[in-house]
PDB file of C-alpha atoms in Angstrom:
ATOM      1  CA  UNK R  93       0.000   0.000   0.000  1.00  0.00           C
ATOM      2  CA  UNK R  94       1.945   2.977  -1.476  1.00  0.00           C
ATOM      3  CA  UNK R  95      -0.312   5.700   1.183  1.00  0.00           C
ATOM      4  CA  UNK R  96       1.212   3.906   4.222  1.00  0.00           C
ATOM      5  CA  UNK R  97       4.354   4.134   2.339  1.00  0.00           C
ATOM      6  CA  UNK R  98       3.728   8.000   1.940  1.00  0.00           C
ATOM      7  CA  UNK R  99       2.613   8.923   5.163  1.00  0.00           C
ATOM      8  CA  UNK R 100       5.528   7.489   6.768  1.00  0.00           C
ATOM      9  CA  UNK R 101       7.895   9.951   4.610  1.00  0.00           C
ATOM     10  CA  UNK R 102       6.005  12.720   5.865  1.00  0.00           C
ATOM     11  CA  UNK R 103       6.192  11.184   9.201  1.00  0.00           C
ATOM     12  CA  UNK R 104       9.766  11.121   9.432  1.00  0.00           C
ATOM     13  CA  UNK R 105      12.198  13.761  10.513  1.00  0.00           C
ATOM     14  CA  UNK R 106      12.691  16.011   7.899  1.00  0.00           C
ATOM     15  CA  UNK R 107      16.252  15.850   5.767  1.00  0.00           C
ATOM     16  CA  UNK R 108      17.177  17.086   2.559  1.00  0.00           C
ATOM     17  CA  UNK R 109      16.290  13.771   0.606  1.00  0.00           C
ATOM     18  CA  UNK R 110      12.935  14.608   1.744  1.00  0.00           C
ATOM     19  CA  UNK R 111      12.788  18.391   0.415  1.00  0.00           C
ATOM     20  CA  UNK R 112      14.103  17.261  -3.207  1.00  0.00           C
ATOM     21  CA  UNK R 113      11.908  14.678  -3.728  1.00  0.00           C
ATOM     22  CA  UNK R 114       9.293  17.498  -2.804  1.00  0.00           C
ATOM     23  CA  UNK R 115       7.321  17.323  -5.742  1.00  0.00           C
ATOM     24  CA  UNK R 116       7.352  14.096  -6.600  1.00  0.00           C
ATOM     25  CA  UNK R 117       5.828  12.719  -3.014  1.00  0.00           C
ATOM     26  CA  UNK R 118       3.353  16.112  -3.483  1.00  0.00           C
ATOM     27  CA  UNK R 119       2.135  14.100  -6.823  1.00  0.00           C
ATOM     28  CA  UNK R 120       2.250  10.952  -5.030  1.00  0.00           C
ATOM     29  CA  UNK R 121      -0.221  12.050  -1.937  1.00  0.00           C
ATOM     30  CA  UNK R 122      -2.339  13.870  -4.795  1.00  0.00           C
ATOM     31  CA  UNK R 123      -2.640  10.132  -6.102  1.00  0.00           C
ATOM     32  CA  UNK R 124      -2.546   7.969  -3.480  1.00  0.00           C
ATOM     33  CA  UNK R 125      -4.021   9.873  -0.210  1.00  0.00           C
ATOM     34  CA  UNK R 126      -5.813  13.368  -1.494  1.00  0.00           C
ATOM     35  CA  UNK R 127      -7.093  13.565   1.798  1.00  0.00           C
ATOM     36  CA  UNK R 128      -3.515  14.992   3.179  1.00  0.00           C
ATOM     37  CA  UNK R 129      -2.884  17.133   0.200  1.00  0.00           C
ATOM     38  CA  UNK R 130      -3.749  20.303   2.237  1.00  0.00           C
ATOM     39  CA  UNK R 131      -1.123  18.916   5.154  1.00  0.00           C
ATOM     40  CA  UNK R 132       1.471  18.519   2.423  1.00  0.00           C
ATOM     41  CA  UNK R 133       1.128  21.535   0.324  1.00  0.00           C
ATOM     42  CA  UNK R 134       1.492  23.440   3.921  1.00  0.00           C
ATOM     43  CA  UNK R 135       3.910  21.304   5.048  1.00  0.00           C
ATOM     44  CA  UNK R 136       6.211  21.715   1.930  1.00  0.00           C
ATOM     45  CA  UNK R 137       5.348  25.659   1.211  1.00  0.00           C
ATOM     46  CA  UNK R 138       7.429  26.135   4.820  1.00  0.00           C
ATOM     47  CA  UNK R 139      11.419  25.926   5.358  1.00  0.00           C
ATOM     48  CA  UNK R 140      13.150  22.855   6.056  1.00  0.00           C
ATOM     49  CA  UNK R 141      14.916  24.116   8.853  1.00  0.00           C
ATOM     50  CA  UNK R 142      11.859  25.662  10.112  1.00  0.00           C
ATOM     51  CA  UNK R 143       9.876  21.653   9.352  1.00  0.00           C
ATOM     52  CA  UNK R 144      13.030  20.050  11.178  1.00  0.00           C
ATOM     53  CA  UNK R 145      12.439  22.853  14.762  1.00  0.00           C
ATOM     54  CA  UNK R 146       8.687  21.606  14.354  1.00  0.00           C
ATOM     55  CA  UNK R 147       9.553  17.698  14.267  1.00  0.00           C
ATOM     56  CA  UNK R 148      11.723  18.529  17.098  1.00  0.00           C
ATOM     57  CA  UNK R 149       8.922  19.957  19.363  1.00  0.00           C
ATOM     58  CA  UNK R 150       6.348  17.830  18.763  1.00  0.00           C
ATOM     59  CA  UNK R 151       7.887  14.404  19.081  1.00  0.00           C
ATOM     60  CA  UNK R 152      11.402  15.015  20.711  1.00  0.00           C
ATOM     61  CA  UNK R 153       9.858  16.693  23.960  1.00  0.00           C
ATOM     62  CA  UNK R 154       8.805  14.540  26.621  1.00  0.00           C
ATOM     63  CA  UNK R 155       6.851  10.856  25.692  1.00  0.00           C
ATOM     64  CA  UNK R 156       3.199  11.635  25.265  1.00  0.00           C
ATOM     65  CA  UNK R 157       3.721  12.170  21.350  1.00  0.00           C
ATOM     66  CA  UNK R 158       6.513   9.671  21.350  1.00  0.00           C
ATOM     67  CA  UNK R 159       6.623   7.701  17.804  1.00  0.00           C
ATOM     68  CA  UNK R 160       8.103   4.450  19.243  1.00  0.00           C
ATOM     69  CA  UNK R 161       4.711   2.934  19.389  1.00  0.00           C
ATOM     70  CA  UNK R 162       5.687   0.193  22.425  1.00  0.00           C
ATOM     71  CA  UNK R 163       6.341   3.548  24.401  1.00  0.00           C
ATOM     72  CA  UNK R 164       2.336   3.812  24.769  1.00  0.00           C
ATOM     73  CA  UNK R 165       1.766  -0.324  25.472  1.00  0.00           C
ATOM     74  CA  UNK R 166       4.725  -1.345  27.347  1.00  0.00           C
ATOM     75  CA  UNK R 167       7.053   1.672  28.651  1.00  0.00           C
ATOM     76  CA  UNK R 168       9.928   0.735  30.437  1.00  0.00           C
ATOM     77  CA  UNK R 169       8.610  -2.533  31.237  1.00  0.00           C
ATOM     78  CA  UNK R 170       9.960  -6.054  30.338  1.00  0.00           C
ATOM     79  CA  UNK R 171       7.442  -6.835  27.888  1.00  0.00           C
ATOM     80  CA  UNK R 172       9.053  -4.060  25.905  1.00  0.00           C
ATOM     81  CA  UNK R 173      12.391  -6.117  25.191  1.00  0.00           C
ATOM     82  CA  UNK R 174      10.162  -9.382  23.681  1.00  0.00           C
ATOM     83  CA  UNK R 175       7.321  -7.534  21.855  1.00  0.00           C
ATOM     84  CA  UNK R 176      10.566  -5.814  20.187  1.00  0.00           C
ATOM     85  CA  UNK R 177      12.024  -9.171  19.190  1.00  0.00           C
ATOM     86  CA  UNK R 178       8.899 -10.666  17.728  1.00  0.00           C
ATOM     87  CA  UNK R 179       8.517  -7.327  16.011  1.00  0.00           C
ATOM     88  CA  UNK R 180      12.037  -7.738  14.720  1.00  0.00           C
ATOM     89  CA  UNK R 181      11.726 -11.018  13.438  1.00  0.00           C
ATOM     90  CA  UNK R 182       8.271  -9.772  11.899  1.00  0.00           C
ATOM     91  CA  UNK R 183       9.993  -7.555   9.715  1.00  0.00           C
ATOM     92  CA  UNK R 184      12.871 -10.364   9.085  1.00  0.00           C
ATOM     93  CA  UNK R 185      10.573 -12.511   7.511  1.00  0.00           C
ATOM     94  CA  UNK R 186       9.360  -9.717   5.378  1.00  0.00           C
ATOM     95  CA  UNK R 187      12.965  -9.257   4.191  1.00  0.00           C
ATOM     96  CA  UNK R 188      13.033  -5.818   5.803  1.00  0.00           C
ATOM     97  CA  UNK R 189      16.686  -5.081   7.278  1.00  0.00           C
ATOM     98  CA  UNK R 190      17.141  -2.644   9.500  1.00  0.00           C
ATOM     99  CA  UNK R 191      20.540  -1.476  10.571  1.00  0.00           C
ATOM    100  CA  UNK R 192      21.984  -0.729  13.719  1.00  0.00           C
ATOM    101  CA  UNK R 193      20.283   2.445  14.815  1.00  0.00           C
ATOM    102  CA  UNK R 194      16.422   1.891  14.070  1.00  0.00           C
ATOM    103  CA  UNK R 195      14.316   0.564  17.156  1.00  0.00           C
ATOM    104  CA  UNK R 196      11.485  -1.762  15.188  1.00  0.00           C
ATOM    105  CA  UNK R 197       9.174   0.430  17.004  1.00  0.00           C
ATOM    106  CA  UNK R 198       9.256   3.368  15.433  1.00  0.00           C
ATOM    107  CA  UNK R 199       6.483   3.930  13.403  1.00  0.00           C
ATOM    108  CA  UNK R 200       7.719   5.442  10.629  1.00  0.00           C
ATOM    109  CA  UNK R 201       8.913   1.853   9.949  1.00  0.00           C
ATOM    110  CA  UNK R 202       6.172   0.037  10.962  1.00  0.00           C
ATOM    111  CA  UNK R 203       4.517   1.636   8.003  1.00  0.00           C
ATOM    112  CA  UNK R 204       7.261   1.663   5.462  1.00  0.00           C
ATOM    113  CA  UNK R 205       6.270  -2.876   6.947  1.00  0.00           C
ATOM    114  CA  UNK R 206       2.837  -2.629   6.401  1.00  0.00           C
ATOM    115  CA  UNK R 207       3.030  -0.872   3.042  1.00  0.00           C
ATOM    116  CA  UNK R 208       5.126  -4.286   1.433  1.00  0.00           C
ATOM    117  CA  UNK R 209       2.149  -6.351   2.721  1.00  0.00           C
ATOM    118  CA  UNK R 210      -0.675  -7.974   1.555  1.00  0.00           C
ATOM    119  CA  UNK R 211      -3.752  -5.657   1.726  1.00  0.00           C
ATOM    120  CA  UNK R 212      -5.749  -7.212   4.361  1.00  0.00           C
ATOM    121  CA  UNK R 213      -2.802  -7.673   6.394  1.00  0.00           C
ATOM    122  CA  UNK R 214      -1.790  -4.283   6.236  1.00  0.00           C
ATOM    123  CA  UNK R 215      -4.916  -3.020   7.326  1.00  0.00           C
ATOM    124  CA  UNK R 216      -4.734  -5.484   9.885  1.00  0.00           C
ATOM    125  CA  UNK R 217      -1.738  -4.186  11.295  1.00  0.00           C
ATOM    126  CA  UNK R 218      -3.143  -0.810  10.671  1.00  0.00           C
ATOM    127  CA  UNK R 219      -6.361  -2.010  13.253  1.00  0.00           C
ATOM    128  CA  UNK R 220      -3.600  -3.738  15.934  1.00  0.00           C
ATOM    129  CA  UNK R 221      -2.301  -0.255  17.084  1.00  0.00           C
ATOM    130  CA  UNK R 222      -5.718   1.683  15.918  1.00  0.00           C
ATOM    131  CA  UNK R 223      -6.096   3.160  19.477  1.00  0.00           C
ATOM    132  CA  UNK R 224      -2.660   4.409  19.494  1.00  0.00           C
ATOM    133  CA  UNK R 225      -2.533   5.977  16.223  1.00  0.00           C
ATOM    134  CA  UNK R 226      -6.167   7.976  17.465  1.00  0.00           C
ATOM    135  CA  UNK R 227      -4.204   8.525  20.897  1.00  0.00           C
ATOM    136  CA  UNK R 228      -1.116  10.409  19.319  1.00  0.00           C
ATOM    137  CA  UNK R 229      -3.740  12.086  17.316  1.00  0.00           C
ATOM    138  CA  UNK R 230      -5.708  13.119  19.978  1.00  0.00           C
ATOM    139  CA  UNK R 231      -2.884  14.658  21.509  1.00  0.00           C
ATOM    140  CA  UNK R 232      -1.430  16.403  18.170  1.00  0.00           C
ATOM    141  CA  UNK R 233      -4.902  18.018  17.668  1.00  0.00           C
ATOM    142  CA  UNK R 234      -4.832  19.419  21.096  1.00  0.00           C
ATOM    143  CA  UNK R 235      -1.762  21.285  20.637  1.00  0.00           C
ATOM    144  CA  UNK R 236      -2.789  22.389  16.982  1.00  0.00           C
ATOM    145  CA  UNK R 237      -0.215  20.495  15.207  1.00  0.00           C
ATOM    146  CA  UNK R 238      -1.580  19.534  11.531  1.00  0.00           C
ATOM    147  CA  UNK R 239       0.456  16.363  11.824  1.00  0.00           C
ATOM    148  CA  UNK R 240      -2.886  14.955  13.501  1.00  0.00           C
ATOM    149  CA  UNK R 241      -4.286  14.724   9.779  1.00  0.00           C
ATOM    150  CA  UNK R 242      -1.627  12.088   9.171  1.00  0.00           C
ATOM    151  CA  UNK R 243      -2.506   9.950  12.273  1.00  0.00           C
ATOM    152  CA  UNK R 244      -6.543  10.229  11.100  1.00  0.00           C
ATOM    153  CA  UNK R 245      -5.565   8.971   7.650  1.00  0.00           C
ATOM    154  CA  UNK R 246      -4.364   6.247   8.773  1.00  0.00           C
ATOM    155  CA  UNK R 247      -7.062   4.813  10.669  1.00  0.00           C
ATOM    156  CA  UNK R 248      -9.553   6.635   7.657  1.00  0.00           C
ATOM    157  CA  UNK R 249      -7.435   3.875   5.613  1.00  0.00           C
ATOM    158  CA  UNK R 250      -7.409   1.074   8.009  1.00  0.00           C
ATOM    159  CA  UNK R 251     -11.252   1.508   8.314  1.00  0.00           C
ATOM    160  CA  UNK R 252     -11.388   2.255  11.783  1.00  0.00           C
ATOM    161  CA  UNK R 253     -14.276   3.662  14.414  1.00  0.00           C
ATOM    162  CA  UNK R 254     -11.354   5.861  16.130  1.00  0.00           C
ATOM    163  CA  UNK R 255     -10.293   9.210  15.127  1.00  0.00           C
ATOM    164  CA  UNK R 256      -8.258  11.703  16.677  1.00  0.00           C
ATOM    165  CA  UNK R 257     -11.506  13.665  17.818  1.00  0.00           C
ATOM    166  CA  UNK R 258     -12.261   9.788  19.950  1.00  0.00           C
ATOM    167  CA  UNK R 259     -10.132  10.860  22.520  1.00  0.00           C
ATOM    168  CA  UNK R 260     -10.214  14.536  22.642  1.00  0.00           C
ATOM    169  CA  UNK R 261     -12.105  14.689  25.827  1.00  0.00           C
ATOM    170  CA  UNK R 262      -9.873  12.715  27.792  1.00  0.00           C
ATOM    171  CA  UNK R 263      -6.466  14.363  26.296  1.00  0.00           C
ATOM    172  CA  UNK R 264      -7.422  17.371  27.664  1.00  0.00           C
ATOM    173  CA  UNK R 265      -7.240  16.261  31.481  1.00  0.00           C
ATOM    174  CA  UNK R 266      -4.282  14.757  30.842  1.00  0.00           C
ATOM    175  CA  UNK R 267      -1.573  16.458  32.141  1.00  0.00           C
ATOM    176  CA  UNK R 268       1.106  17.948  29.706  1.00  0.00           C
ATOM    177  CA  UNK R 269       4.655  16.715  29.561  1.00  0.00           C
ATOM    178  CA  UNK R 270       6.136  18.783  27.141  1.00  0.00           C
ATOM    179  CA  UNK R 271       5.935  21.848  29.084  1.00  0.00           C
ATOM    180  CA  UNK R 272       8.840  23.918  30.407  1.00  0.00           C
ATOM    181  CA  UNK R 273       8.003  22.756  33.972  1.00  0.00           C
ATOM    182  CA  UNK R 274       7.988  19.446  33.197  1.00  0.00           C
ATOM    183  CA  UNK R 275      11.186  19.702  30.384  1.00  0.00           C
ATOM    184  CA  UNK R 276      12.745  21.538  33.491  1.00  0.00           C
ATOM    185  CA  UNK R 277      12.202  18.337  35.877  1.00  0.00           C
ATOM    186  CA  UNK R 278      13.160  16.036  33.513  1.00  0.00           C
ATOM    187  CA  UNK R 279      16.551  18.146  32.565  1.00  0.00           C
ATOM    188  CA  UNK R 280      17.078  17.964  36.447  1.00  0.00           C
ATOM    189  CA  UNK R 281      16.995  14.560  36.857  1.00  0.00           C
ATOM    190  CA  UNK R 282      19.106  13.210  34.111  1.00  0.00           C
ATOM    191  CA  UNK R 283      21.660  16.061  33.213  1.00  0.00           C
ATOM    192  CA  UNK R 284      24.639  14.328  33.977  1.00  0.00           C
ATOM    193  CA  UNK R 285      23.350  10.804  32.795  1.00  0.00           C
ATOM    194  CA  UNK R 286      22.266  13.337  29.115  1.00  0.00           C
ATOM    195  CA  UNK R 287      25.326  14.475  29.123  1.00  0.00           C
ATOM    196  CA  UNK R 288      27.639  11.122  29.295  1.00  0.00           C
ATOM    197  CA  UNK R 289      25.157   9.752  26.599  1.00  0.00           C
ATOM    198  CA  UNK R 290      24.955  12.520  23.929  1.00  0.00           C
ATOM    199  CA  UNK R 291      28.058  14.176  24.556  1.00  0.00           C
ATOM    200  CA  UNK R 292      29.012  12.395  20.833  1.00  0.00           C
ATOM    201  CA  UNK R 293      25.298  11.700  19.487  1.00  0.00           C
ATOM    202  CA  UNK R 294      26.648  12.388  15.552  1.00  0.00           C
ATOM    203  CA  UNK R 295      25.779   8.987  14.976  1.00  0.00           C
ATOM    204  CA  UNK R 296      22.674   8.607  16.703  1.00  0.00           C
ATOM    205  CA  UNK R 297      18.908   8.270  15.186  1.00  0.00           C
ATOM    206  CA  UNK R 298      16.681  10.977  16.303  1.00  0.00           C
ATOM    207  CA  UNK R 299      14.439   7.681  17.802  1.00  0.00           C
ATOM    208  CA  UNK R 300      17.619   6.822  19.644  1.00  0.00           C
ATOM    209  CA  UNK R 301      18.064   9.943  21.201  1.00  0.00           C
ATOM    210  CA  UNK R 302      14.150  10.291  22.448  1.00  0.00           C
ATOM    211  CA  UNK R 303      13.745   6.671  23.796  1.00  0.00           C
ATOM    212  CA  UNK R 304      17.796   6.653  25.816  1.00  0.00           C
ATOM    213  CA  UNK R 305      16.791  10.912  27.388  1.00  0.00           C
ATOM    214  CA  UNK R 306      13.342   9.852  28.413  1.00  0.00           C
ATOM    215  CA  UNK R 307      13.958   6.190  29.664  1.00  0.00           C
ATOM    216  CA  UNK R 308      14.193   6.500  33.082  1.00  0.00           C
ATOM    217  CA  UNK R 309      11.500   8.865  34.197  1.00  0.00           C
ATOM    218  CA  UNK R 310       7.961   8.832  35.403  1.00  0.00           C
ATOM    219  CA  UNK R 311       5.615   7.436  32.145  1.00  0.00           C
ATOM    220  CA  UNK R 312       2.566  10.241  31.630  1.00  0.00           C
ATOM    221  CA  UNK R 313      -0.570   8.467  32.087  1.00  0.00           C
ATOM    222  CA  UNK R 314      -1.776   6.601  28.720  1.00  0.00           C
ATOM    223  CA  UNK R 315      -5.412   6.758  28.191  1.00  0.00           C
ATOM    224  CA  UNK R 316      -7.585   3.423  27.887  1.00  0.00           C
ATOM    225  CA  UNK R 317      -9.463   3.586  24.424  1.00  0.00           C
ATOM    226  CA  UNK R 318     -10.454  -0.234  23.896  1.00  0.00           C
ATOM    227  CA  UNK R 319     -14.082   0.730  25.414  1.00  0.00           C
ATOM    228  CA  UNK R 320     -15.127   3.834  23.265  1.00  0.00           C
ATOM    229  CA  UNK R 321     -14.349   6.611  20.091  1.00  0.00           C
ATOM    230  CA  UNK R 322     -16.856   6.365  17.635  1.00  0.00           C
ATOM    231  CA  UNK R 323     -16.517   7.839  14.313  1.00  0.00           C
TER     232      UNK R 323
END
């Protein structure tokens, strides 16, 4: 499925690749998933450096818009380690390779699996993390990022009840961790541990870098979905 394919381009962090193949992925959404041609035409009408700062905020600062999708199921917990290794050999049977710095989680990736499936089971795949994909939405939408349009694609394509709006009135008694209150406790906590680990973080993914700052404090509180969020 070339939209899953897509959306996980735009998903990304932004790089140069990216903003030369501008028009060509433009063309591609306009063919393959119209309903995000306003999010691109925005999204590539802006500067790259200015797209990169953007990334940065949304999904870099604190874990509530984290895109390491076993970061909203598992945390820190030991389930984590195996869910990653059947994931892993998942993608291993697919003939997906994955080099030393990309966490199977991220799901960016996931989607760049799904899109060399079968149709039904990329849609299935699409449905088995359905309430995250509305959760990050849900939380995107609240602090008026337009990357929320990308998350309600998704479960537009995967045929889903959820949508971004499903959660909305529970994301907005959550409490925020991307504040500078909380950025400030979390900078307090781990400086020296930050330091020692990114002192040399050339060769680092940007994934890398969110899941080893963030690993060792307090989870936010992940909302339960399974019961409601009707279209």
């Amino acid at each position: 499925m070339q939209s899953l394919k897509i959306i996980a381009l735009l998903m990304e962090y932004p790089n140069d690749e990216l903003w030369e193949a501008a028009a060509e992925i433009q063309q591609a959404v306009a063919q393959e998933v119209p309903q995000i041609n306003a999010f691109a035409d925005a999204f590539f009408a802006s500067t790259l450096i200015d797209r990169q700062a953007e990334w940065c905020e949304l999904f870099d600062r604190g874990r509530a818009t984290s895109l390491l999708l076993f970061e909203h199921v598992h945390a820190e917990s030991r389930d984590r380690g195996q869910a990653m290794v059947d994931l892993m050999a998942q993608y291993e049977k697919a003939g997906l390779q994955l080099d030393s710095r990309e966490l199977p989680d991220w799901l960016p990736l996931y989607l760049e699996y799904l899109s060399i499936q079968p149709e039904p089971d990329a849609l299935q795949g699409l449905n088995d993390v359905a309430p995250i994909l509305a959760l990050l939405g849900g939380r995107l939408k609240q602090r008026q990022s337009p990357y929320s349009q990308l998350f309600d694609a998704l479960l537009s394509i995967a045929g889903s009840q959820y949508r971004s709006e499903s959660v909305a009135s529970q994301v907005v008694k959550e409490a925020r961790d991307d504040t500078p209150q909380a950025l400030d406790a979390i900078w307090e906590e781990e400086q020296v541990k930050f330091i020692d680990d990114q002192g040399c973080s050339a060769d680092t993914s940007p994934q890398q870098q969110h899941q080893r700052r963030f690993s060792d404090n307090v989870t936010p509180q992940y909302l339960d979905i399974s019961a409601g969020g009707q279209k």
